[in-house]
JSON list of C-alpha atoms and ligand atoms in Angstrom, two decimals:
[
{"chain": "A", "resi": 1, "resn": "UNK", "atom": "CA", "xyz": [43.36, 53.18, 232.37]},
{"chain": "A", "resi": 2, "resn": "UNK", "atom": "CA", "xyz": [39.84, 54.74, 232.32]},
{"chain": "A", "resi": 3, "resn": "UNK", "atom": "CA", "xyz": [36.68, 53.16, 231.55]},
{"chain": "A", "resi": 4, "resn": "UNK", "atom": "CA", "xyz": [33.87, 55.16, 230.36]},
{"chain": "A", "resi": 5, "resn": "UNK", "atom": "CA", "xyz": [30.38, 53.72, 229.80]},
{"chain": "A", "resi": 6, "resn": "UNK", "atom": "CA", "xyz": [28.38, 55.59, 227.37]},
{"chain": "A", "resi": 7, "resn": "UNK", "atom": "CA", "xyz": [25.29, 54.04, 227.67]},
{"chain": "A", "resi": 8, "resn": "UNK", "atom": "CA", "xyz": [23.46, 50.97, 226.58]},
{"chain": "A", "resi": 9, "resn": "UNK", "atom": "CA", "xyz": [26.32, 48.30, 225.75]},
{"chain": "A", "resi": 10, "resn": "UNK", "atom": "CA", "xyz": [29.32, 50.98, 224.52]},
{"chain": "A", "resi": 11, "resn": "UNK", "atom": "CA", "xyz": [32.75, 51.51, 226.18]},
{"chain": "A", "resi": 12, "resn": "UNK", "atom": "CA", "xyz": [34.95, 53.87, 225.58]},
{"chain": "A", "resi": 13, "resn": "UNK", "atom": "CA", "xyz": [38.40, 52.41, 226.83]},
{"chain": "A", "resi": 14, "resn": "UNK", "atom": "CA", "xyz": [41.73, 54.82, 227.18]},
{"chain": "A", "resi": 15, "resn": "UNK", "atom": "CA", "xyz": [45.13, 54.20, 228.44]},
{"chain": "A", "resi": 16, "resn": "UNK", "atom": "CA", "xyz": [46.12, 57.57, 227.28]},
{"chain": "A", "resi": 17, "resn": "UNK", "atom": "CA", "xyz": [47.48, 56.62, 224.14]},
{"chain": "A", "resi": 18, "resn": "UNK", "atom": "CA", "xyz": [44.99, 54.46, 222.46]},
{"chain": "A", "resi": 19, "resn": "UNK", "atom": "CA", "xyz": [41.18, 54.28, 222.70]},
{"chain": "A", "resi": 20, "resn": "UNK", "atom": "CA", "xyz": [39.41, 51.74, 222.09]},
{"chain": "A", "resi": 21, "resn": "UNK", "atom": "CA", "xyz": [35.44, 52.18, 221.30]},
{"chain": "A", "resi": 22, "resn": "UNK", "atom": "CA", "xyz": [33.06, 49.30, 222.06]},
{"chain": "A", "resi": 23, "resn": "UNK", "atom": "CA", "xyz": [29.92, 48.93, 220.37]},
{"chain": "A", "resi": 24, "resn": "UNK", "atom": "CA", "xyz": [29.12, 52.28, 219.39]},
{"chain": "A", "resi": 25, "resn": "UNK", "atom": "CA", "xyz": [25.39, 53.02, 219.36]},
{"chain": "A", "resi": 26, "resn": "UNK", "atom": "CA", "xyz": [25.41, 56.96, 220.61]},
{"chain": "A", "resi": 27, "resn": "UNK", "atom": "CA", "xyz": [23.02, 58.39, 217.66]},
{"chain": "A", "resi": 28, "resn": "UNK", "atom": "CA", "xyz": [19.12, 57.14, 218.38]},
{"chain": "A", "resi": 29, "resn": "UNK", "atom": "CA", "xyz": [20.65, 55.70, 221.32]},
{"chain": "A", "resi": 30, "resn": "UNK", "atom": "CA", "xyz": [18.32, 57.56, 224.60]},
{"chain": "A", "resi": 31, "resn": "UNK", "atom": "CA", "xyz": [20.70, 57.29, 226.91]},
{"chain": "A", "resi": 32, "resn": "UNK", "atom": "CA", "xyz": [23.69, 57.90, 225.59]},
{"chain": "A", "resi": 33, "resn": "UNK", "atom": "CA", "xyz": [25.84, 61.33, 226.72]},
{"chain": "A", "resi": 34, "resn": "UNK", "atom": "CA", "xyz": [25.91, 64.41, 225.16]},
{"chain": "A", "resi": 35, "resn": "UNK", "atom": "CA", "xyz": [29.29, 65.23, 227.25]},
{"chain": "A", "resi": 36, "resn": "UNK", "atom": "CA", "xyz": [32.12, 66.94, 224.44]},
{"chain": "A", "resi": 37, "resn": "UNK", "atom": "CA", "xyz": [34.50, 64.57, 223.31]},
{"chain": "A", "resi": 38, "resn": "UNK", "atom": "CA", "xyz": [31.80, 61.36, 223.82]},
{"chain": "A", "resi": 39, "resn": "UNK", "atom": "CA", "xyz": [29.27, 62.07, 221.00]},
{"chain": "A", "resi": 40, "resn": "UNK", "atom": "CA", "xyz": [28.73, 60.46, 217.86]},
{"chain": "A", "resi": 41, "resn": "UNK", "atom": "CA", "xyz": [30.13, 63.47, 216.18]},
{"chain": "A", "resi": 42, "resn": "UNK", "atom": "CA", "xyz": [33.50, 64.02, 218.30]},
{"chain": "A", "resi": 43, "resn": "UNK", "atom": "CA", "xyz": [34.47, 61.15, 219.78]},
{"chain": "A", "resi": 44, "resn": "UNK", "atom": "CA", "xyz": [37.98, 60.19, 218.74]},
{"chain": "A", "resi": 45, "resn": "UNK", "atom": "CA", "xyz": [39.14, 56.57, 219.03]},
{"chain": "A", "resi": 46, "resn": "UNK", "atom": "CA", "xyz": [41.95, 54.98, 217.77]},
{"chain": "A", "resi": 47, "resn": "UNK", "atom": "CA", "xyz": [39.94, 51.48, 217.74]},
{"chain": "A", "resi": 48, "resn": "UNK", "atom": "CA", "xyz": [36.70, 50.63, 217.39]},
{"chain": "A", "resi": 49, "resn": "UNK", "atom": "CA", "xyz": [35.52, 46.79, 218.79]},
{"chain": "A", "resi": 50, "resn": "UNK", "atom": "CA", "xyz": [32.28, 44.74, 217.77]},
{"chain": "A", "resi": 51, "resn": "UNK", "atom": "CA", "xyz": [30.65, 42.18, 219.48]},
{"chain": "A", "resi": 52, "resn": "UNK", "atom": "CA", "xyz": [28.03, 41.64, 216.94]},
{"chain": "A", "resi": 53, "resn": "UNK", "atom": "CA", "xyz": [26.04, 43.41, 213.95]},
{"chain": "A", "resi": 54, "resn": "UNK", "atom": "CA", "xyz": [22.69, 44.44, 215.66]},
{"chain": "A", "resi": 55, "resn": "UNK", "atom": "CA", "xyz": [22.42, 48.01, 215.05]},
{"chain": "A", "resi": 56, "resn": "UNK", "atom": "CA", "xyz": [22.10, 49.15, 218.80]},
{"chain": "A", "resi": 57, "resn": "UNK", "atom": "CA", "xyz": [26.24, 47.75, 218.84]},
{"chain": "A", "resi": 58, "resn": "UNK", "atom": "CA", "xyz": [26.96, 48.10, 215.33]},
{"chain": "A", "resi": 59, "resn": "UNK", "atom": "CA", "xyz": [25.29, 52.03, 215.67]},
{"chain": "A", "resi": 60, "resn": "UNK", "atom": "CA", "xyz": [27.49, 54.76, 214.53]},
{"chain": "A", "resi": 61, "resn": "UNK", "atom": "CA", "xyz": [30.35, 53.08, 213.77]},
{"chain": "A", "resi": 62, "resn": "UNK", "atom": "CA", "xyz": [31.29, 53.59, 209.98]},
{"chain": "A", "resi": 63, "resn": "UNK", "atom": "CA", "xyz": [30.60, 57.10, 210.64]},
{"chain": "A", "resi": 64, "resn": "UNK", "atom": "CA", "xyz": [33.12, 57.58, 212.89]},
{"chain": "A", "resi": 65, "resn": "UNK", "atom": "CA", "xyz": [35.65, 55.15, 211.28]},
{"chain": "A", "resi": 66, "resn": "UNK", "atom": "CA", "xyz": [35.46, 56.91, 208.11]},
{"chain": "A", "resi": 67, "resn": "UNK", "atom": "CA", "xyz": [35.75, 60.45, 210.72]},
{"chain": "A", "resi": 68, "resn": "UNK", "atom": "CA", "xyz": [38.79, 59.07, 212.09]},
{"chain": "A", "resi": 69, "resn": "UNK", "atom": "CA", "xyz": [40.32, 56.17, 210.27]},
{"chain": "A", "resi": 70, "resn": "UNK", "atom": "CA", "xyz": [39.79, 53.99, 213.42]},
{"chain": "A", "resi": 71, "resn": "UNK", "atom": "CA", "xyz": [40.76, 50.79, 212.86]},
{"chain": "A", "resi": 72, "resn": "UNK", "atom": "CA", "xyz": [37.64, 48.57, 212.98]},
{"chain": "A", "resi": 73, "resn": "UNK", "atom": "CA", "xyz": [37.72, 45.16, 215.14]},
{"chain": "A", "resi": 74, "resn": "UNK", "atom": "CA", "xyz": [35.09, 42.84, 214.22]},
{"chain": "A", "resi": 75, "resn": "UNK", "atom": "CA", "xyz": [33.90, 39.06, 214.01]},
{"chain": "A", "resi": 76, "resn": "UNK", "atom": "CA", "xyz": [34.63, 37.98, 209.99]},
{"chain": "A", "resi": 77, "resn": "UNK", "atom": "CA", "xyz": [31.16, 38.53, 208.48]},
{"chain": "A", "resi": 78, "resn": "UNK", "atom": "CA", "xyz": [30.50, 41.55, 210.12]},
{"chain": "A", "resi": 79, "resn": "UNK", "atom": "CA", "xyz": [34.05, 42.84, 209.10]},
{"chain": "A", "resi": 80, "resn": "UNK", "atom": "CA", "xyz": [33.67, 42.16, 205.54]},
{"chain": "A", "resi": 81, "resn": "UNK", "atom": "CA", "xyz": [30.23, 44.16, 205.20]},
{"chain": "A", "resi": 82, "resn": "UNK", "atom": "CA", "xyz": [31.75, 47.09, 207.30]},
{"chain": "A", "resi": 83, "resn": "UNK", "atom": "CA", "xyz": [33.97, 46.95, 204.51]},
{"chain": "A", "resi": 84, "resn": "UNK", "atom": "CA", "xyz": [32.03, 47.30, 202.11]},
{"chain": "A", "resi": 85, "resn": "UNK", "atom": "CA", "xyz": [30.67, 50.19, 203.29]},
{"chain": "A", "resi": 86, "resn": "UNK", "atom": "CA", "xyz": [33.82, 52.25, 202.83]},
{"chain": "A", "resi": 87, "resn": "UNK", "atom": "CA", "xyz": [35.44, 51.27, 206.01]},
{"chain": "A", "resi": 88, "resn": "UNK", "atom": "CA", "xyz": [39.12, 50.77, 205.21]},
{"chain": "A", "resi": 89, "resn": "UNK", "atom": "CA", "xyz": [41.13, 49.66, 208.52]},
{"chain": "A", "resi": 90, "resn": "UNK", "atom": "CA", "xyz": [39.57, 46.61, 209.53]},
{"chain": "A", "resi": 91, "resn": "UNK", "atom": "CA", "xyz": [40.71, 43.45, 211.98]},
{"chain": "A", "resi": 92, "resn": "UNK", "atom": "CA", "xyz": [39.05, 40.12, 211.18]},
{"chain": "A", "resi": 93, "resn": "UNK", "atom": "CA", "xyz": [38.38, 37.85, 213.92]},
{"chain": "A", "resi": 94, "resn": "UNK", "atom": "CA", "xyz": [36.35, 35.32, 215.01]},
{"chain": "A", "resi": 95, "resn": "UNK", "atom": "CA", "xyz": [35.35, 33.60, 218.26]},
{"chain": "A", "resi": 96, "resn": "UNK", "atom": "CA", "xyz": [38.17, 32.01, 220.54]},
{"chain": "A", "resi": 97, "resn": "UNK", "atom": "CA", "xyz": [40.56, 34.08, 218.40]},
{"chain": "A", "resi": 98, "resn": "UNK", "atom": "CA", "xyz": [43.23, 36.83, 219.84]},
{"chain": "A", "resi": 99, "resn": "UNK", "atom": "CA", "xyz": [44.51, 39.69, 217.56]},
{"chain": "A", "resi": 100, "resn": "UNK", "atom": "CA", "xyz": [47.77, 41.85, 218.69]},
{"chain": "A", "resi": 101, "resn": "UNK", "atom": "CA", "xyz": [47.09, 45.50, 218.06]},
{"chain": "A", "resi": 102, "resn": "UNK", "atom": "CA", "xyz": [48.59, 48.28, 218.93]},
{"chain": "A", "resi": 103, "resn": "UNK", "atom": "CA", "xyz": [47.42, 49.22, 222.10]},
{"chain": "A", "resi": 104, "resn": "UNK", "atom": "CA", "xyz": [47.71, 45.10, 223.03]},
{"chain": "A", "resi": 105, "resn": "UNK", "atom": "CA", "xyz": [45.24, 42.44, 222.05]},
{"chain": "A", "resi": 106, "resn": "UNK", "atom": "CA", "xyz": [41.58, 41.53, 221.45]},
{"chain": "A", "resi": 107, "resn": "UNK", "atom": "CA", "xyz": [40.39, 37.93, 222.22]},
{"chain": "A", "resi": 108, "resn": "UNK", "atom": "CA", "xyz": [37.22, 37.34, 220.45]},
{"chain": "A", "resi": 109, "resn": "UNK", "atom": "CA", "xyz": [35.16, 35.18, 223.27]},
{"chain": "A", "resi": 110, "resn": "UNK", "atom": "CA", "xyz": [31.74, 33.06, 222.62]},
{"chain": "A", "resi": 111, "resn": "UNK", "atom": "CA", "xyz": [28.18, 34.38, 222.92]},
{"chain": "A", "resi": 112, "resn": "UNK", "atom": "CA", "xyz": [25.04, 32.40, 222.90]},
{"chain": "A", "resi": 113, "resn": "UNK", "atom": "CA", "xyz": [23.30, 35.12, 220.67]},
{"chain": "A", "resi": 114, "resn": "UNK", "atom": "CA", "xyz": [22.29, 36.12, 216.96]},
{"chain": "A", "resi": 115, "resn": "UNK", "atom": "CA", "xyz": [24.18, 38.39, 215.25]},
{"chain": "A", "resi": 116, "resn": "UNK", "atom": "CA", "xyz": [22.49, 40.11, 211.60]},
{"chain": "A", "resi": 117, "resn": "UNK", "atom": "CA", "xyz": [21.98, 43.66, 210.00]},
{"chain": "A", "resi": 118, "resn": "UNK", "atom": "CA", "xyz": [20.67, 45.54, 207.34]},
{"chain": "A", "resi": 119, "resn": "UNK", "atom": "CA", "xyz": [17.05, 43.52, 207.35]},
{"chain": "A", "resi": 120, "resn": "UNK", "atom": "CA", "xyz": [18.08, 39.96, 208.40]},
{"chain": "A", "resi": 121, "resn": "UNK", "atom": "CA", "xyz": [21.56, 39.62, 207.11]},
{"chain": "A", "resi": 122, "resn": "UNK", "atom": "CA", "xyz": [23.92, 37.08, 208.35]},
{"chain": "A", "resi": 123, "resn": "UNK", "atom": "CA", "xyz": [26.74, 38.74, 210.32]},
{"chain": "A", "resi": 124, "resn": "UNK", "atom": "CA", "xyz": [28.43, 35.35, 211.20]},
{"chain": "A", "resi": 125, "resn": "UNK", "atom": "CA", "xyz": [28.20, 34.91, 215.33]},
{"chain": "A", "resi": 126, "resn": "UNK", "atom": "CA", "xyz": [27.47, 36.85, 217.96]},
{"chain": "A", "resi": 127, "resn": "UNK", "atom": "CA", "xyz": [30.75, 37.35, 220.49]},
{"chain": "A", "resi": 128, "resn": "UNK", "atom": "CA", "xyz": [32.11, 38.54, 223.60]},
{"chain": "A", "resi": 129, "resn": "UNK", "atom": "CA", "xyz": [35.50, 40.08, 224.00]},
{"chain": "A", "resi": 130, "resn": "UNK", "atom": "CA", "xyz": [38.81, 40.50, 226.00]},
{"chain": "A", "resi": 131, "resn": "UNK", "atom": "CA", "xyz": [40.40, 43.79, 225.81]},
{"chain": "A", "resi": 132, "resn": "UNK", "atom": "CA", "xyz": [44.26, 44.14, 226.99]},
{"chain": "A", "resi": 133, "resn": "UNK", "atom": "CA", "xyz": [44.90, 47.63, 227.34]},
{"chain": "A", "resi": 134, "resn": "UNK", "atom": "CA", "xyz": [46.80, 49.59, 229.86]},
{"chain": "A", "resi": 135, "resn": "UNK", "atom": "CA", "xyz": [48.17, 46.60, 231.68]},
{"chain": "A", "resi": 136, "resn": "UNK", "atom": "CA", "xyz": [44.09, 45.20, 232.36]},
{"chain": "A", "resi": 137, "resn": "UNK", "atom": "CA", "xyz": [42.07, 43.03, 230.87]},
{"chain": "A", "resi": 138, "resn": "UNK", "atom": "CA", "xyz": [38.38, 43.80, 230.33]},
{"chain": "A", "resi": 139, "resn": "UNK", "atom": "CA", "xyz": [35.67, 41.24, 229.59]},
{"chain": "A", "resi": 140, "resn": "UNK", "atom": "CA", "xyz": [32.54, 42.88, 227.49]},
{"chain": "A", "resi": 141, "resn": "UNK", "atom": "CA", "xyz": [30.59, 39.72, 226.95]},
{"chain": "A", "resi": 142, "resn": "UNK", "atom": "CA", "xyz": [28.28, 41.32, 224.78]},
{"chain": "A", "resi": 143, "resn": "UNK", "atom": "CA", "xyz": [24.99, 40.91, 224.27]},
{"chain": "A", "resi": 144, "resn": "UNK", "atom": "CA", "xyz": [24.59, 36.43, 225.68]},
{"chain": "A", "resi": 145, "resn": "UNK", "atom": "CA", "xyz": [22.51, 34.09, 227.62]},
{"chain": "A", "resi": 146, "resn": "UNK", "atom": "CA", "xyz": [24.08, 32.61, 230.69]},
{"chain": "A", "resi": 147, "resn": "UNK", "atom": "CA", "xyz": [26.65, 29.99, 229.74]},
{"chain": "A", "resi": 148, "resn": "UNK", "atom": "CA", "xyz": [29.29, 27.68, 232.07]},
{"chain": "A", "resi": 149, "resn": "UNK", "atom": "CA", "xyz": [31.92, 28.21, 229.94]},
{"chain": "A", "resi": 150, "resn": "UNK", "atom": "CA", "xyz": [32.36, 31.87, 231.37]},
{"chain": "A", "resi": 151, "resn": "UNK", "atom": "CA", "xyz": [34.12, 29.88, 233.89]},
{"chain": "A", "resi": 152, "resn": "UNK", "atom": "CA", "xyz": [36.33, 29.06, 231.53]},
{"chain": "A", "resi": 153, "resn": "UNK", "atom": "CA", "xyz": [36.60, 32.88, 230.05]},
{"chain": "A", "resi": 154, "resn": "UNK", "atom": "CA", "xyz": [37.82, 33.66, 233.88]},
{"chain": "A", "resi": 155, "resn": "UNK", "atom": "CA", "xyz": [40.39, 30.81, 234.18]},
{"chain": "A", "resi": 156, "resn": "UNK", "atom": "CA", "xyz": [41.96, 31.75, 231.15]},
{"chain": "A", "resi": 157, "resn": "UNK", "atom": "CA", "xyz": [41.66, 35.85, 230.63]},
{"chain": "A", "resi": 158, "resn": "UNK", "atom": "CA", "xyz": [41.72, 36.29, 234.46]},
{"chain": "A", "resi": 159, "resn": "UNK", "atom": "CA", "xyz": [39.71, 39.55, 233.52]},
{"chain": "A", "resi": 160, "resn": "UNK", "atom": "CA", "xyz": [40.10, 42.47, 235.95]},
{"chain": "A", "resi": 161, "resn": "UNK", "atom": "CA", "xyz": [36.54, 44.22, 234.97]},
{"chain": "A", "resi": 162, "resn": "UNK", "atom": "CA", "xyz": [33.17, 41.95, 233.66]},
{"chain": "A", "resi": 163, "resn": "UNK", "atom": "CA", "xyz": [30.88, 43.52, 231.85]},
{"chain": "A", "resi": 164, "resn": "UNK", "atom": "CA", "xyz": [27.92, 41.82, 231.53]},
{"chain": "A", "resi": 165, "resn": "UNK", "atom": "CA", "xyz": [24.22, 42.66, 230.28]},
{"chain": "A", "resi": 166, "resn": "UNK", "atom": "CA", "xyz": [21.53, 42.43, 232.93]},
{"chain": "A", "resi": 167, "resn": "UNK", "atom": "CA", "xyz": [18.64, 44.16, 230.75]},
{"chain": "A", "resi": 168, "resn": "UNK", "atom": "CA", "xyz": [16.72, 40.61, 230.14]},
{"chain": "A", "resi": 169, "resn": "UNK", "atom": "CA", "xyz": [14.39, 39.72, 227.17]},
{"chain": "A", "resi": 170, "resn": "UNK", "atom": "CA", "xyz": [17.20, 39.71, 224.93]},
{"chain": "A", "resi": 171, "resn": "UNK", "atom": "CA", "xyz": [20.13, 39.03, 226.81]},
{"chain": "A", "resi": 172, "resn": "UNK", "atom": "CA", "xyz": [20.84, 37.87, 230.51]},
{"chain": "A", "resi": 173, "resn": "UNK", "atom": "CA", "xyz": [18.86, 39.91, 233.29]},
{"chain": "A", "resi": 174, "resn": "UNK", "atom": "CA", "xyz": [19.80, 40.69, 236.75]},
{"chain": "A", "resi": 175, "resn": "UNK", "atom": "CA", "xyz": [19.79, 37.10, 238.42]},
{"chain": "A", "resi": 176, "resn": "UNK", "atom": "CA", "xyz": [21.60, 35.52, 235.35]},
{"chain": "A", "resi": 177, "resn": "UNK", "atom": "CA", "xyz": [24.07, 38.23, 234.98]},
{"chain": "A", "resi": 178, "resn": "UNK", "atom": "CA", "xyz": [25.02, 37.71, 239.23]},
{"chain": "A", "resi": 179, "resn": "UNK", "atom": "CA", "xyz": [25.25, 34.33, 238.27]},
{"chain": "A", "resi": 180, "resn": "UNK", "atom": "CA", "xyz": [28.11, 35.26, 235.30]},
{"chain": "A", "resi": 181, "resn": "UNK", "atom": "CA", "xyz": [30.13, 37.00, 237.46]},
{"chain": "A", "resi": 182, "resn": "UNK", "atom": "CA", "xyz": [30.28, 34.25, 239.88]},
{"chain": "A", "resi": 183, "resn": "UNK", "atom": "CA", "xyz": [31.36, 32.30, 237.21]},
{"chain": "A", "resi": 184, "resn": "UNK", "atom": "CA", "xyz": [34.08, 34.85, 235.96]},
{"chain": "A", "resi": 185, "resn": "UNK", "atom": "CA", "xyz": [35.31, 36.28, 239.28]},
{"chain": "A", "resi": 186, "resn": "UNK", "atom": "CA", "xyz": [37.05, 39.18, 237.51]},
{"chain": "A", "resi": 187, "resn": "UNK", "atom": "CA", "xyz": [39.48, 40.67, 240.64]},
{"chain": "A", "resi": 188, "resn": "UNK", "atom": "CA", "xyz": [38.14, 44.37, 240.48]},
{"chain": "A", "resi": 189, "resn": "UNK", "atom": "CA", "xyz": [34.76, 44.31, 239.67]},
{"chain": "A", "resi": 190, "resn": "UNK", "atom": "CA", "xyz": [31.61, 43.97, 237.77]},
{"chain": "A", "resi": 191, "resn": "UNK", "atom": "CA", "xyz": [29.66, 46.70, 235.26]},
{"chain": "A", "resi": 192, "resn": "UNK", "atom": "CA", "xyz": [26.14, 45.99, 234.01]},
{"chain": "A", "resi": 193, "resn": "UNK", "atom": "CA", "xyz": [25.14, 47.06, 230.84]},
{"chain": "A", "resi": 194, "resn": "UNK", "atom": "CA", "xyz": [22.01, 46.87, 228.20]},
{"chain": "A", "resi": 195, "resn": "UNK", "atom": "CA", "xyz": [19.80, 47.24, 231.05]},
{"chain": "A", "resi": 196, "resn": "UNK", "atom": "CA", "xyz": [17.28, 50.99, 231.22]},
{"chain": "A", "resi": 197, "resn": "UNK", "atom": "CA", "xyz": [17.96, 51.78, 227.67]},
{"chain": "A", "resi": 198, "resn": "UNK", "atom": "CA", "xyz": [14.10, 51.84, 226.82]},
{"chain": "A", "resi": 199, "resn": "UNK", "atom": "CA", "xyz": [11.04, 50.11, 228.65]},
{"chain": "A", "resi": 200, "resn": "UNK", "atom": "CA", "xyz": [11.17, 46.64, 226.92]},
{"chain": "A", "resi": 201, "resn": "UNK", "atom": "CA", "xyz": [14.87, 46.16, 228.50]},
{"chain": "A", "resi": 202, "resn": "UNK", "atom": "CA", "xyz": [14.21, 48.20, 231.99]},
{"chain": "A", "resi": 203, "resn": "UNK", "atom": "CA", "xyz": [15.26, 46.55, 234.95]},
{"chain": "A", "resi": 204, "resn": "UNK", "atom": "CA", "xyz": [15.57, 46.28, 238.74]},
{"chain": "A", "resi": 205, "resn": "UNK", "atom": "CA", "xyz": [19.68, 46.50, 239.12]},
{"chain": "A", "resi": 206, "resn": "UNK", "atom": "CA", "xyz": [19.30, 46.60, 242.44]},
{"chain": "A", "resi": 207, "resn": "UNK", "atom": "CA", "xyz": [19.19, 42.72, 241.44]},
{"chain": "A", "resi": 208, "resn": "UNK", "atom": "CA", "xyz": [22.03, 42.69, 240.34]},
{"chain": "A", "resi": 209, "resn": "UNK", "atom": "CA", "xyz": [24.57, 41.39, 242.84]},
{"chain": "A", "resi": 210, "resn": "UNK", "atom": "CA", "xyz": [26.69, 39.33, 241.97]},
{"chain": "A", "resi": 211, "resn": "UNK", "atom": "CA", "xyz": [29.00, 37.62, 245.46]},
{"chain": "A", "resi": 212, "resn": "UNK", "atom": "CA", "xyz": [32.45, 37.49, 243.63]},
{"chain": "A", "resi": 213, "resn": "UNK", "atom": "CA", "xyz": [33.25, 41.11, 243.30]},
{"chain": "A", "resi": 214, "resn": "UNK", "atom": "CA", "xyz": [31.23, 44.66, 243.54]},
{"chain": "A", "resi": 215, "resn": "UNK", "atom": "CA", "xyz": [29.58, 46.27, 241.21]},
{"chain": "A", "resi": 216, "resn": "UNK", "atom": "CA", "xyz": [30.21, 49.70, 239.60]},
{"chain": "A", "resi": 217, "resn": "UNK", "atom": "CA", "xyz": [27.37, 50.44, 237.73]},
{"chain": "A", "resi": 218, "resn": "UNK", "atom": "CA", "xyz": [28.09, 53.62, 235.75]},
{"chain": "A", "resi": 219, "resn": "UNK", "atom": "CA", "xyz": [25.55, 56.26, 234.61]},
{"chain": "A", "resi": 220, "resn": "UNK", "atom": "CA", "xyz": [26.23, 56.97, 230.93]},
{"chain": "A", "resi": 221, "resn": "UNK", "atom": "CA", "xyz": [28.78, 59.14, 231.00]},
{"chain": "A", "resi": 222, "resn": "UNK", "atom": "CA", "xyz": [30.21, 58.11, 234.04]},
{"chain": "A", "resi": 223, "resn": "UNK", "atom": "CA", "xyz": [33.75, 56.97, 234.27]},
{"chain": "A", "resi": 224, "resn": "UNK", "atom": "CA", "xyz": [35.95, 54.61, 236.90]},
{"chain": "A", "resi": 225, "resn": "UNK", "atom": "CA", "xyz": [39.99, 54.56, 236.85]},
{"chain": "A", "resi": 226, "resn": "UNK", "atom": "CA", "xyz": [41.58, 51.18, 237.38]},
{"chain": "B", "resi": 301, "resn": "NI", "atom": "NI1", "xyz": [22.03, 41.93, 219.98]},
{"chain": "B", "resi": 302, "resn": "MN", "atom": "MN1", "xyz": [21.75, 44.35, 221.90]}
]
């Protein structure tokens, strides 16, 4: 399977036959790839996966659902007001939960985080996920403080990839995030993410080094083959 990161906190996840898009916040988004086939406007997944409702993850995604008829994977609140914007293939969730889909499953994981849109709106909670696709598992943990627990994510997803946020402010920075994937010990490696995306969230990832695994960190646009 290929992982592609295209910038900020989306994933664009392929086995071939199903694609799964995480977090979709290409348009306004500064760093996200212009490369054909990865833009707002012509990307083509078969999925689409939400951590939470803030719009640099929620970003372009009922554009391209209603482009594609993607089905849309989302914690409950934010589901039901995706819906109600036209969207009409959605998967309810919520955290601790697994869904089977097509392509495999999606375990909705915890996130110490808020999670709101349109002005303040509740979107329910903020979450991580497991992706099974292709025969791996991948961990997004979205945007999230540090928490113990992630232990717990590792012991019982035994993830193959971690991606964690390093960016700070918001989220965990560089030392937490090392810390996270000492916790997790995903087998492969480790991919940072919502780091450089605009000053208040730019980072030394050189900091970023976490002892359990290495790290791949992609440039948007860049992609790794597991
Ligand atoms: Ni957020
Ligand atoms: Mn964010």
């Amino acid at each position: 399977m290929k992982i592609t990161f295209l910038g900020h906190s989306a994933f664009y996840l392929t086995d071939g036959d199903h694609r799964v898009l995480i977090d979709p916040f290409l348009t306004g988004n500064p760093v996200a790839p212009s490369t054909p086939g990865l833009t707002a406007a012509d990307i083509n997944p078969t999925h689409i996966a939400l951590t939470h409702g803030h719009d640099d993850h929620l970003g372009d995604t009922v554009a391209i659902a209603k482009r594609t008829g993607a089905t849309v994977i989302a914690p409950f609140e934010l589901g039901e007001y995706i819906g109600t914007l036209g969207v009409e293939n959605i998967e309810l969730g919520g955290s601790g939960g697994c869904i089977k889909l097509s392509f495999g499953c999606l375990c909705f994981t915890q996130a110490f985080h808020s999670s709101s849109t349109d002005n303040g709106r509740y979107m329910g909670p903020a979450c991580g996920m497991v992706v099974y696709l292709g025969g791996h598992r991948i961990y997004h943990a979205g945007d999230t403080a540090l928490f113990s627990d992630m232990a717990l994510i590792g012991e019982l997803y035994t993830p193959h990839v971690a991606i964690v946020p390093i960016g700070d402010r918001f989220t965990m920075g560089p030392m937490h995030g090392s810390k996270a994937v000492d916790l997790i010990k995903p087998s492969v490696c480790a991919i940072p993410c919502h780091y450089n995306t605009w000053p208040p969230i730019t980072v030394d990832a050189s900091q970023f080094k976490p002892a359990a695994c290495k790290v791949e960190a992609l440039k948007p646009g860049e992609s790794m083959e597991l």
